Amino acid sequence: MWIYEKKLQYPVRVGKCNPALAKYLIEQYGGADGELAAALRYLNQRYTLPNKVIGLLTDIGTEEFAHLEIIATMVYKLTKDATPEQLKEAGLGDHYANHGQGIFYHNASGVPWTAAYIAAKGDPIADLYEDIAAEEKARATYQNLINLSDDPDINDTLRFLREREIIHAQRFREAVELLKEDRDQKKVF
Amino acid sequence: MNTHHKTYNPYVSPFDPCPPIQVKTYSTPPHLYMGYQPPNLQQFTPSEALRAGTIWKAFYDPYYNTLEMAKEGIQT
């Protein structure tokens, strides 16, 4: 069960109407290493992980949904008053043909999201290593997006999201260490 | 202390079509070196932490593009 708080985890400010940037940002919405893939991956894998790391996947999976709505808000604000003509210039003419002003789960190239992006092996180490890789790939994607963007307000939010990927990767790495640990050698702080 | 990005020099061919970039960089954030987080690390204040994306100063590694770095005089 979830409780929804009607506010964003980090504020979204947008400098100027820029549908071309929205096209790039959608990579983190419906792309292979995007927030939707991350949320669904963790919240699904957690059922077959050892008890002591299930809570971590619940927490991180939940936070990914908070990031998903941050990305959606950015895309919405960047495109909301764009004319079909402006969308066409930004390379979003084909998006508009199908979805109008709507937001959809696809990547920057318009490829729709697929469950083939995520995995569940039922093996704790294999799954956690996949999660670490996913966080590092998401971090790299945020770096690429910051490099592509000239909107300082958007970059501020993207930097926050990238920092969260770093923290998630750290916690997944710690989860692997927890599962590797021999009970009699456990280090107590 | 580890740097949070690394550089390398790719091979430059005399026949490269684009002007060569002599130094390539990639990001190596602090968590790669941490292992288990040690106890009693320094913390941001709660309001700073909400903006930074972490309460732990040791994990804070903001990423800027070259435009932003030039503007704010940030060293690479």
Coordinates of C-alpha atoms in Angstrom, one line a residue:
Chain A
M1 CA 0.0 0.0 0.0
W2 CA 1.1 3.5 -0.7
I3 CA 0.4 6.9 0.7
Y4 CA 0.5 9.7 -1.9
E5 CA 1.8 13.2 -1.0
K6 CA 0.6 15.7 -3.6
K7 CA 4.0 17.4 -4.0
L8 CA 7.2 16.8 -6.0
Q9 CA 10.3 15.4 -4.3
Y10 CA 12.2 18.2 -5.9
P11 CA 10.8 21.4 -7.4
V12 CA 10.6 21.7 -11.2
R13 CA 11.4 25.1 -12.7
V14 CA 11.6 25.6 -16.4
G15 CA 13.5 28.5 -17.9
K16 CA 11.8 28.6 -21.3
C17 CA 9.5 26.7 -23.6
N18 CA 11.8 24.1 -25.2
P19 CA 10.1 21.1 -26.7
A20 CA 13.4 19.8 -28.1
L21 CA 14.7 19.3 -24.6
A22 CA 11.4 17.5 -23.6
K23 CA 12.1 15.1 -26.4
Y24 CA 15.5 14.2 -24.8
L25 CA 14.1 14.1 -21.3
I26 CA 11.5 11.5 -22.2
E27 CA 14.4 9.0 -22.3
Q28 CA 14.3 9.0 -18.5
Y29 CA 10.5 8.5 -18.6
G30 CA 10.0 5.6 -21.0
G31 CA 13.6 4.6 -21.8
A32 CA 15.4 1.3 -21.0
D33 CA 17.2 3.0 -18.0
G34 CA 14.4 5.3 -17.1
E35 CA 12.5 5.8 -14.0
L36 CA 9.5 3.6 -15.0
A37 CA 11.8 0.7 -15.8
A38 CA 13.6 1.2 -12.5
A39 CA 10.4 1.4 -10.4
L40 CA 8.9 -1.7 -11.9
R41 CA 12.2 -3.6 -11.8
Y42 CA 12.7 -3.1 -8.1
L43 CA 9.1 -3.5 -6.9
N44 CA 8.9 -6.7 -8.8
Q45 CA 12.3 -8.2 -7.8
R46 CA 11.7 -7.7 -4.1
Y47 CA 9.4 -10.7 -3.7
T48 CA 12.2 -13.2 -4.2
L49 CA 15.0 -11.4 -2.3
P50 CA 16.2 -12.3 1.2
N51 CA 14.2 -10.5 3.9
K52 CA 16.9 -8.1 5.0
V53 CA 17.0 -6.3 1.6
I54 CA 13.4 -6.3 0.6
G55 CA 12.7 -3.0 2.4
L56 CA 15.5 -1.4 0.4
L57 CA 13.9 -2.3 -2.9
T58 CA 10.5 -1.2 -1.7
D59 CA 11.9 2.2 -0.7
I60 CA 14.0 2.8 -3.8
G61 CA 11.3 1.4 -6.1
T62 CA 8.8 3.9 -4.5
E63 CA 11.2 6.8 -4.9
E64 CA 11.6 6.0 -8.6
F65 CA 7.9 6.8 -9.0
A66 CA 8.6 10.1 -7.4
H67 CA 11.3 10.7 -9.9
L68 CA 9.0 9.6 -12.7
E69 CA 6.5 12.4 -11.9
I70 CA 9.3 14.9 -11.8
I71 CA 10.3 13.9 -15.3
A72 CA 6.7 14.0 -16.4
T73 CA 6.3 17.5 -14.9
M74 CA 9.4 18.7 -16.8
V75 CA 8.2 17.3 -20.1
Y76 CA 4.7 18.8 -19.5
K77 CA 6.0 22.2 -18.7
L78 CA 8.5 22.3 -21.6
T79 CA 5.8 21.4 -24.1
K80 CA 2.5 22.7 -22.7
D81 CA 2.1 25.8 -24.7
A82 CA 4.0 24.7 -27.8
T83 CA 2.1 24.9 -31.1
P84 CA 2.0 21.9 -33.4
E85 CA 4.4 23.9 -35.6
Q86 CA 6.9 24.3 -32.7
L87 CA 6.6 20.6 -31.9
K88 CA 7.3 19.7 -35.5
E89 CA 10.4 21.9 -35.5
A90 CA 11.6 20.1 -32.3
G91 CA 11.2 16.7 -34.0
L92 CA 8.0 15.9 -32.1
G93 CA 5.7 16.0 -35.1
D94 CA 5.3 12.2 -35.1
H95 CA 4.7 12.2 -31.4
Y96 CA 2.0 14.8 -31.9
A97 CA 0.4 12.8 -34.7
N98 CA -0.2 9.9 -32.3
H99 CA -0.4 11.5 -28.8
G100 CA -1.3 15.1 -29.3
Q101 CA -0.1 17.1 -26.3
G102 CA -0.1 13.8 -24.2
I103 CA 2.9 12.3 -22.6
F104 CA 3.7 8.7 -23.3
Y105 CA 6.1 6.0 -22.1
H106 CA 8.7 5.9 -24.9
N107 CA 12.3 6.8 -25.2
A108 CA 13.9 9.8 -26.9
S109 CA 13.7 8.0 -30.3
G110 CA 10.0 7.3 -29.8
V111 CA 10.4 3.5 -29.1
P112 CA 7.6 2.5 -26.7
W113 CA 8.5 1.2 -23.3
T114 CA 8.7 -2.6 -23.0
A115 CA 9.0 -5.0 -20.1
A116 CA 12.0 -6.5 -22.0
Y117 CA 14.0 -3.6 -20.5
I118 CA 13.8 -5.2 -17.1
A119 CA 14.7 -8.5 -15.7
A120 CA 14.0 -10.8 -12.7
K121 CA 16.3 -13.8 -12.3
G122 CA 15.1 -14.9 -8.9
D123 CA 18.8 -14.9 -7.9
P124 CA 19.6 -12.3 -5.3
I125 CA 23.1 -11.5 -6.5
A126 CA 22.2 -11.5 -10.2
D127 CA 19.2 -9.2 -9.5
L128 CA 21.1 -6.8 -7.3
Y129 CA 24.0 -6.5 -9.7
E130 CA 21.4 -5.7 -12.4
D131 CA 20.1 -3.0 -10.1
I132 CA 23.5 -1.5 -9.6
A133 CA 24.1 -1.5 -13.3
A134 CA 20.7 0.2 -13.8
E135 CA 21.5 3.0 -11.4
E136 CA 24.9 3.6 -13.0
K137 CA 23.2 3.7 -16.5
A138 CA 20.6 6.1 -15.2
R139 CA 23.4 8.3 -13.7
A140 CA 25.2 8.3 -17.1
T141 CA 21.9 9.2 -18.8
Y142 CA 21.4 12.2 -16.5
Q143 CA 25.0 13.3 -17.3
N144 CA 24.1 13.1 -21.0
L145 CA 20.9 15.1 -20.5
I146 CA 22.8 17.8 -18.5
N147 CA 25.3 17.9 -21.4
L148 CA 22.5 18.4 -23.9
S149 CA 20.5 21.0 -21.9
D150 CA 21.1 24.7 -21.7
D151 CA 18.3 25.3 -19.3
P152 CA 19.9 26.0 -15.8
D153 CA 16.6 25.4 -13.9
I154 CA 16.2 22.0 -15.6
N155 CA 19.9 21.1 -15.0
D156 CA 19.4 21.9 -11.3
T157 CA 16.7 19.3 -11.0
L158 CA 18.6 16.8 -13.2
R159 CA 21.6 17.2 -10.8
F160 CA 19.4 16.3 -7.9
L161 CA 18.1 13.2 -9.7
R162 CA 21.6 12.1 -10.7
E163 CA 22.7 12.4 -7.0
R164 CA 19.9 10.2 -6.0
E165 CA 21.1 7.5 -8.5
I166 CA 24.5 7.7 -6.8
I167 CA 22.9 7.1 -3.4
H168 CA 20.7 4.2 -4.8
A169 CA 23.8 2.6 -6.3
Q170 CA 25.6 2.8 -3.0
R171 CA 22.7 1.2 -1.1
F172 CA 22.5 -1.6 -3.7
R173 CA 26.2 -2.2 -3.3
E174 CA 25.8 -2.4 0.5
A175 CA 22.9 -4.8 0.0
V176 CA 25.2 -7.1 -2.0
E177 CA 27.8 -6.9 0.9
L178 CA 25.0 -7.8 3.4
L179 CA 24.1 -10.9 1.4
K180 CA 27.7 -11.9 1.0
E181 CA 28.5 -11.6 4.7
D182 CA 29.1 -14.7 6.8
R183 CA 27.0 -14.6 9.9
D184 CA 29.9 -15.2 12.3
Q185 CA 32.0 -12.5 10.7
K186 CA 29.3 -9.8 10.9
K187 CA 30.7 -6.4 11.6
V188 CA 28.6 -4.5 14.2
F189 CA 28.8 -0.7 14.2
Chain B
M1 CA 41.0 11.7 -1.7
N2 CA 39.8 10.4 -5.0
T3 CA 38.9 12.7 -7.9
H4 CA 35.3 12.4 -9.1
H5 CA 36.3 12.2 -12.7
K6 CA 39.0 10.6 -14.7
T7 CA 40.6 11.5 -18.0
Y8 CA 42.4 9.6 -20.8
N9 CA 43.9 10.4 -24.1
P10 CA 42.4 8.6 -27.0
Y11 CA 44.5 7.8 -30.1
V12 CA 44.4 10.7 -32.6
S13 CA 44.7 9.7 -36.2
P14 CA 46.1 12.1 -38.8
F15 CA 43.0 11.2 -40.9
D16 CA 40.3 11.9 -38.2
P17 CA 37.5 13.8 -39.9
C18 CA 36.6 16.0 -36.9
P19 CA 38.9 18.2 -34.9
P20 CA 40.3 15.8 -32.3
I21 CA 39.3 16.0 -28.6
Q22 CA 42.7 15.2 -27.0
V23 CA 41.3 14.5 -23.5
K24 CA 38.2 12.5 -22.8
T25 CA 36.7 12.5 -19.3
Y26 CA 34.3 10.2 -17.4
S27 CA 32.6 10.4 -14.1
T28 CA 33.8 8.3 -11.0
P29 CA 31.5 9.4 -8.2
P30 CA 32.5 8.8 -4.6
H31 CA 30.3 5.8 -3.9
L32 CA 32.5 3.7 -6.1
Y33 CA 35.2 3.9 -3.4
M34 CA 33.1 3.6 -0.3
G35 CA 32.1 0.0 0.4
Y36 CA 29.9 0.0 3.4
Q37 CA 29.2 3.5 4.5
P38 CA 31.4 4.2 7.5
P39 CA 29.7 5.5 10.7
N40 CA 29.7 9.2 11.8
L41 CA 30.2 10.8 8.4
Q42 CA 29.6 14.6 8.1
Q43 CA 26.1 15.7 7.3
F44 CA 24.4 18.6 5.5
T45 CA 21.7 20.4 7.4
P46 CA 18.2 19.0 6.6
S47 CA 17.4 21.9 4.2
E48 CA 20.8 21.7 2.4
A49 CA 20.3 17.9 2.2
L50 CA 16.9 18.3 0.5
R51 CA 18.5 20.3 -2.2
A52 CA 21.7 18.3 -2.6
G53 CA 19.9 14.9 -2.9
T54 CA 21.9 13.4 0.0
I55 CA 22.4 14.2 3.6
W56 CA 26.0 12.8 3.5
K57 CA 28.6 15.3 2.3
A58 CA 30.9 12.4 1.3
F59 CA 28.4 11.3 -1.4
Y60 CA 27.8 14.7 -2.8
D61 CA 29.1 15.0 -6.4
P62 CA 27.3 17.6 -8.5
Y63 CA 27.7 17.2 -12.3
Y64 CA 27.9 20.3 -14.5
N65 CA 28.2 20.5 -18.3
T66 CA 31.1 22.4 -19.9
L67 CA 28.9 25.5 -20.4
E68 CA 28.0 25.7 -16.8
M69 CA 31.6 25.1 -15.7
A70 CA 32.9 27.9 -17.9
K71 CA 30.2 30.3 -16.6
E72 CA 30.9 29.5 -12.9
G73 CA 34.6 29.0 -13.2
I74 CA 34.5 25.4 -12.0
Q75 CA 37.7 23.5 -12.6
T76 CA 37.6 20.1 -14.2

